[in-house]
Amino acid sequence: MTSPRSSEVDRRAEWTVVLEEMEGEVIDAERSIRGNRAEEIAAWGRRMEDWVPPSSLGPLPMDLRERAARLLQHQLAVAEELVERITQSQRQRDLAARMAYRPRPVAAFVDRAL
């Protein structure tokens, strides 16, 4: 039988691993943005599923709440930057498409003696 203290220590350790994984993902997303890697940025933008903590984790330990709150703020800031980059990229693609399909002026030469 596990003691309540042992269970609390296990829960804290599990939450610590989960938070570290999430922090790693945010850092990876930031690297994609900083590296101007368009395909990676687009891939981050396609990730639409919300994170749902595994039911086995239990409630977040009190001593990890501040860390989790900072992580959430960091995630939100990176998500906002991703949206901005994706929007910027779409605008650039739209502009390039309009320029590519616009009729180009045809040079006209008149062959006359002056």
XYZ file of N, CA, C and O in Angstrom:
456
model
N 0.844 -1.179 0.000
C 0.000 0.000 0.000
C 0.890 1.243 0.000
O 1.839 1.345 0.756
N 0.560 2.196 -0.850
C 1.349 3.422 -0.914
C 0.799 4.446 0.056
O -0.402 4.546 0.271
N 1.712 5.192 0.608
C 1.299 6.232 1.552
C 0.835 7.459 0.780
O 1.205 7.652 -0.373
N 0.027 8.309 1.425
C -0.423 9.537 0.748
C 0.761 10.398 0.305
O 0.724 11.018 -0.752
N 1.807 10.424 1.102
C 2.994 11.219 0.775
C 3.684 10.664 -0.471
O 4.084 11.403 -1.357
N 3.781 9.345 -0.551
C 4.397 8.694 -1.704
C 3.587 8.966 -2.962
O 4.142 9.232 -4.030
N 2.286 8.916 -2.836
C 1.406 9.190 -3.964
C 1.565 10.634 -4.441
O 1.580 10.907 -5.636
N 1.705 11.551 -3.506
C 1.889 12.966 -3.838
C 3.218 13.186 -4.559
O 3.292 13.935 -5.526
N 4.257 12.510 -4.099
C 5.579 12.616 -4.726
C 5.513 12.065 -6.154
O 6.046 12.659 -7.089
N 4.841 10.932 -6.333
C 4.686 10.341 -7.670
C 3.918 11.276 -8.597
O 4.293 11.460 -9.757
N 2.849 11.855 -8.085
C 2.031 12.765 -8.893
C 2.851 13.978 -9.306
O 2.803 14.420 -10.449
N 3.622 14.518 -8.380
C 4.467 15.667 -8.688
C 5.488 15.302 -9.766
O 5.712 16.060 -10.701
N 6.094 14.139 -9.644
C 7.085 13.697 -10.631
C 6.432 13.538 -12.013
O 7.022 13.940 -13.023
N 5.252 12.972 -12.062
C 4.548 12.798 -13.336
C 4.213 14.145 -13.952
O 4.382 14.346 -15.161
N 3.729 15.072 -13.144
C 3.401 16.405 -13.653
C 4.669 17.122 -14.122
O 4.640 17.848 -15.120
N 5.763 16.925 -13.425
C 7.020 17.559 -13.824
C 7.435 17.088 -15.213
O 7.817 17.897 -16.069
N 7.317 15.794 -15.469
C 7.647 15.247 -16.788
C 6.720 15.842 -17.853
O 7.171 16.252 -18.929
N 5.441 15.910 -17.563
C 4.471 16.461 -18.522
C 4.791 17.924 -18.822
O 4.801 18.340 -19.988
N 5.077 18.704 -17.805
C 5.400 20.126 -18.016
C 6.683 20.274 -18.825
O 6.776 21.136 -19.712
N 7.676 19.433 -18.556
C 8.930 19.496 -19.316
C 8.692 19.184 -20.790
O 9.267 19.830 -21.669
N 7.847 18.197 -21.073
C 7.524 17.864 -22.464
C 6.833 19.039 -23.156
O 7.150 19.370 -24.299
N 5.901 19.662 -22.453
C 5.183 20.794 -23.032
C 6.123 21.979 -23.258
O 6.034 22.670 -24.276
N 7.012 22.214 -22.307
C 7.987 23.301 -22.462
C 8.876 23.032 -23.673
O 9.194 23.955 -24.436
N 9.261 21.773 -23.863
C 10.074 21.409 -25.026
C 9.368 21.697 -26.328
O 9.976 22.193 -27.291
N 8.076 21.423 -26.381
C 7.302 21.696 -27.591
C 7.226 23.196 -27.883
O 7.320 23.613 -29.042
N 7.053 23.987 -26.848
C 6.998 25.445 -27.045
C 8.338 25.953 -27.556
O 8.396 26.779 -28.472
N 9.413 25.436 -27.002
C 10.755 25.847 -27.444
C 10.985 25.420 -28.892
O 11.536 26.172 -29.694
N 10.532 24.220 -29.266
C 10.654 23.765 -30.657
C 9.882 24.693 -31.593
O 10.361 25.029 -32.682
N 8.684 25.094 -31.196
C 7.881 26.005 -32.021
C 8.596 27.345 -32.168
O 8.638 27.918 -33.268
N 9.170 27.832 -31.087
C 9.911 29.102 -31.157
C 11.100 28.992 -32.104
O 11.381 29.919 -32.862
N 11.813 27.874 -32.055
C 12.958 27.671 -32.958
C 12.510 27.701 -34.416
O 13.213 28.231 -35.274
N 11.361 27.115 -34.698
C 10.841 27.139 -36.059
C 10.568 28.570 -36.503
O 10.886 28.953 -37.628
N 9.995 29.354 -35.607
C 9.696 30.752 -35.917
C 10.992 31.522 -36.131
O 11.151 32.241 -37.116
N 11.922 31.403 -35.213
C 13.189 32.150 -35.291
C 14.011 31.750 -36.505
O 14.738 32.556 -37.057
N 13.878 30.490 -36.900
C 14.632 30.010 -38.056
C 13.950 30.284 -39.379
O 14.460 29.918 -40.428
N 12.781 30.935 -39.316
C 12.006 31.241 -40.527
C 11.786 30.001 -41.393
O 11.850 30.064 -42.609
N 11.533 28.885 -40.746
C 11.302 27.634 -41.471
C 9.804 27.530 -41.764
O 9.030 27.042 -40.947
N 9.431 27.991 -42.947
C 8.017 28.129 -43.315
C 7.239 26.824 -43.187
O 6.107 26.825 -42.689
N 7.811 25.726 -43.635
C 7.084 24.448 -43.575
C 6.824 24.028 -42.130
O 5.752 23.530 -41.802
N 7.807 24.229 -41.279
C 7.629 23.877 -39.866
C 6.605 24.793 -39.206
O 5.784 24.342 -38.403
N 6.653 26.068 -39.556
C 5.690 27.021 -38.994
C 4.280 26.619 -39.400
O 3.363 26.592 -38.578
N 4.121 26.272 -40.667
C 2.805 25.842 -41.149
C 2.355 24.572 -40.429
O 1.182 24.435 -40.073
N 3.286 23.657 -40.191
C 2.940 22.406 -39.489
C 2.469 22.699 -38.067
O 1.502 22.100 -37.590
N 3.124 23.633 -37.392
C 2.681 24.001 -36.038
C 1.276 24.589 -36.105
O 0.452 24.366 -35.235
N 1.020 25.356 -37.154
C -0.296 25.972 -37.303
C -1.407 24.968 -37.549
O -2.564 25.229 -37.252
N -1.063 23.811 -38.109
C -2.074 22.784 -38.388
C -2.395 21.932 -37.157
O -3.322 21.148 -37.189
N -1.630 22.075 -36.099
C -1.885 21.297 -34.890
C -3.062 21.920 -34.155
O -2.928 22.938 -33.502
N -4.200 21.314 -34.275
C -5.418 21.930 -33.768
C -5.962 21.297 -32.489
O -6.856 21.837 -31.877
N -5.466 20.163 -32.100
C -6.059 19.502 -30.955
C -5.640 20.167 -29.638
O -4.509 20.595 -29.487
N -6.574 20.272 -28.734
C -6.281 20.809 -27.411
C -5.609 19.730 -26.577
O -5.893 18.543 -26.729
N -4.736 20.158 -25.700
C -4.075 19.213 -24.816
C -5.018 18.885 -23.663
O -5.600 19.782 -23.055
N -5.168 17.616 -23.415
C -6.001 17.155 -22.307
C -5.107 16.302 -21.423
O -4.522 15.322 -21.890
N -4.966 16.681 -20.157
C -4.081 15.896 -19.283
C -4.609 14.480 -19.100
O -5.820 14.281 -19.021
N -3.710 13.508 -19.085
C -4.153 12.143 -18.824
C -4.883 12.070 -17.486
O -4.508 12.732 -16.517
N -5.937 11.298 -17.433
C -6.740 11.220 -16.208
C -5.940 10.647 -15.040
O -6.261 10.896 -13.885
N -4.882 9.922 -15.344
C -4.080 9.319 -14.269
C -3.219 10.337 -13.530
O -2.692 10.031 -12.457
N -3.088 11.546 -14.075
C -2.231 12.551 -13.431
C -2.815 13.099 -12.138
O -2.083 13.442 -11.231
N -4.085 13.259 -12.102
C -4.684 13.898 -10.934
C -4.488 15.391 -11.001
O -3.973 15.926 -11.979
N -4.891 16.097 -9.962
C -4.774 17.559 -9.982
C -3.314 18.025 -9.967
O -2.440 17.336 -9.443
N -3.103 19.185 -10.538
C -1.771 19.782 -10.571
C -1.346 20.141 -9.148
O -2.072 20.837 -8.437
N -0.158 19.686 -8.714
C 0.315 20.037 -7.365
C 0.477 21.553 -7.216
O 0.853 22.250 -8.167
N 0.167 22.037 -6.040
C 0.225 23.477 -5.762
C 1.582 24.080 -6.102
O 1.646 25.173 -6.658
N 2.664 23.385 -5.794
C 3.988 23.954 -6.012
C 4.380 24.019 -7.483
O 5.397 24.619 -7.822
N 3.593 23.420 -8.373
C 3.876 23.487 -9.810
C 2.937 24.452 -10.542
O 3.079 24.668 -11.736
N 2.013 25.047 -9.826
C 1.026 25.921 -10.479
C 1.642 27.177 -11.080
O 1.259 27.593 -12.170
N 2.593 27.764 -10.416
C 3.233 28.966 -10.965
C 3.992 28.614 -12.243
O 3.922 29.329 -13.240
N 4.696 27.491 -12.220
C 5.420 27.032 -13.413
C 4.437 26.780 -14.559
O 4.681 27.173 -15.698
N 3.328 26.136 -14.270
C 2.319 25.853 -15.287
C 1.721 27.151 -15.832
O 1.469 27.268 -17.035
N 1.510 28.129 -14.979
C 0.961 29.421 -15.408
C 1.948 30.138 -16.336
O 1.543 30.716 -17.352
N 3.244 30.097 -15.997
C 4.262 30.712 -16.862
C 4.314 29.994 -18.213
O 4.422 30.628 -19.263
N 4.206 28.671 -18.164
C 4.205 27.893 -19.395
C 3.009 28.272 -20.268
O 3.140 28.455 -21.476
N 1.859 28.423 -19.666
C 0.665 28.810 -20.415
C 0.871 30.165 -21.086
O 0.542 30.348 -22.263
N 1.423 31.133 -20.372
C 1.676 32.452 -20.954
C 2.656 32.355 -22.121
O 2.487 33.004 -23.150
N 3.680 31.518 -21.955
C 4.670 31.311 -23.008
C 3.998 30.668 -24.231
O 4.214 31.101 -25.369
N 3.156 29.666 -23.998
C 2.431 29.010 -25.087
C 1.558 30.009 -25.841
O 1.520 30.002 -27.070
N 0.852 30.835 -25.105
C -0.029 31.821 -25.737
C 0.754 32.816 -26.584
O 0.334 33.180 -27.682
N 1.911 33.257 -26.080
C 2.740 34.203 -26.829
C 3.262 33.557 -28.111
O 3.239 34.183 -29.187
N 3.709 32.318 -28.027
C 4.218 31.620 -29.212
C 3.074 31.357 -30.193
O 3.236 31.522 -31.405
N 1.910 30.979 -29.689
C 0.753 30.735 -30.559
C 0.376 32.012 -31.308
O 0.074 31.977 -32.508
N 0.411 33.137 -30.619
C 0.091 34.417 -31.258
C 1.096 34.728 -32.363
O 0.731 35.170 -33.455
N 2.370 34.469 -32.091
C 3.399 34.717 -33.091
C 3.240 33.764 -34.283
O 3.429 34.157 -35.432
N 2.869 32.516 -34.015
C 2.618 31.564 -35.100
C 1.490 32.055 -36.000
O 1.598 32.021 -37.225
N 0.416 32.512 -35.388
C -0.714 33.020 -36.165
C -0.268 34.196 -37.022
O -0.618 34.288 -38.213
N 0.505 35.088 -36.446
C 0.996 36.255 -37.195
C 1.855 35.813 -38.374
O 1.698 36.318 -39.484
N 2.752 34.863 -38.154
C 3.622 34.388 -39.236
C 2.824 33.689 -40.326
O 3.081 33.865 -41.508
N 1.847 32.898 -39.946
C 1.021 32.191 -40.928
C 0.219 33.205 -41.746
O 0.124 33.100 -42.970
N -0.325 34.216 -41.078
C -1.084 35.261 -41.765
C -0.185 36.026 -42.729
O -0.562 36.294 -43.873
N 1.013 36.362 -42.276
C 1.989 37.068 -43.112
C 2.329 36.240 -44.346
O 2.374 36.754 -45.462
N 2.558 34.970 -44.133
C 2.907 34.070 -45.222
C 1.773 33.982 -46.241
O 2.006 34.005 -47.452
N 0.546 33.915 -45.749
C -0.618 33.856 -46.650
C -0.730 35.130 -47.481
O -0.996 35.079 -48.672
N -0.489 36.270 -46.852
C -0.532 37.543 -47.587
C 0.521 37.565 -48.691
O 0.268 38.041 -49.795
N 1.723 37.084 -48.352
C 2.798 37.062 -49.343
C 2.459 36.135 -50.502
O 2.693 36.471 -51.665
N 1.872 34.967 -50.198
C 1.473 34.043 -51.260
C 0.379 34.658 -52.139
O 0.406 34.534 -53.355
N -0.582 35.333 -51.504
C -1.660 35.984 -52.264
C -1.092 37.058 -53.193
O -1.489 37.159 -54.357
N -0.180 37.864 -52.676
C 0.432 38.917 -53.484
C 1.216 38.313 -54.643
O 1.095 38.764 -55.787
N 1.985 37.288 -54.370
C 2.762 36.632 -55.429
C 1.842 36.046 -56.486
O 2.126 36.140 -57.686
N 0.734 35.474 -56.064
C -0.217 34.897 -57.019
C -0.831 35.987 -57.888
O -0.977 35.806 -59.107
N -1.176 37.116 -57.294
C -1.757 38.215 -58.084
C -0.744 38.762 -59.085
O -1.087 39.079 -60.218
N 0.487 38.866 -58.666
C 1.523 39.388 -59.557
C 1.819 38.407 -60.689
O 2.063 38.820 -61.821
N 1.768 37.124 -60.414
C 2.093 36.120 -61.421
C 1.034 36.055 -62.510
O 1.340 35.757 -63.660
N -0.210 36.329 -62.186
C -1.289 36.181 -63.146
C -1.735 37.498 -63.782
O -2.631 37.514 -64.596
N -1.142 38.571 -63.417
C -1.497 39.866 -63.995
C -0.924 39.948 -65.412
O 0.223 39.602 -65.633
N -1.734 40.406 -66.359
C -1.199 40.538 -67.718
C -0.036 41.524 -67.717
O -0.109 42.585 -67.092
N 0.988 41.141 -68.405
C 2.165 42.010 -68.448
C 2.089 42.892 -69.689
O 1.601 42.459 -70.730
N 2.569 44.093 -69.566
C 2.540 44.976 -70.735
C 3.414 44.399 -71.848
O 4.444 43.805 -71.582
N 2.939 44.557 -73.048
C 3.683 44.071 -74.204
C 4.399 45.260 -74.811
O 3.798 46.316 -75.044
N 5.667 45.066 -75.067
C 6.442 46.144 -75.676
C 5.975 46.346 -77.115
O 5.725 45.387 -77.840
N 5.844 47.581 -77.501
C 5.424 47.903 -78.868
C 6.536 48.711 -79.524
O 6.992 49.708 -78.957
N 6.960 48.251 -80.668
C 8.005 48.970 -81.391
C 7.427 49.423 -82.729
O 6.726 48.671 -83.399
N 7.738 50.635 -83.075
C 7.301 51.164 -84.354
C 8.562 51.331 -85.196
O 9.494 52.023 -84.801
N 8.570 50.683 -86.319
C 9.743 50.712 -87.184
C 9.541 51.815 -88.233
O 8.951 51.609 -89.268
N 9.987 53.046 -87.859
C 9.869 54.192 -88.749
C 11.172 54.969 -88.736
O 11.808 55.076 -87.695
N 11.479 55.513 -89.834
C 12.673 56.355 -89.904
C 12.355 57.701 -89.272
O 11.266 58.232 -89.443
N 13.298 58.217 -88.528
C 13.095 59.511 -87.915
C 13.676 60.619 -88.703
O 14.448 60.922 -89.331
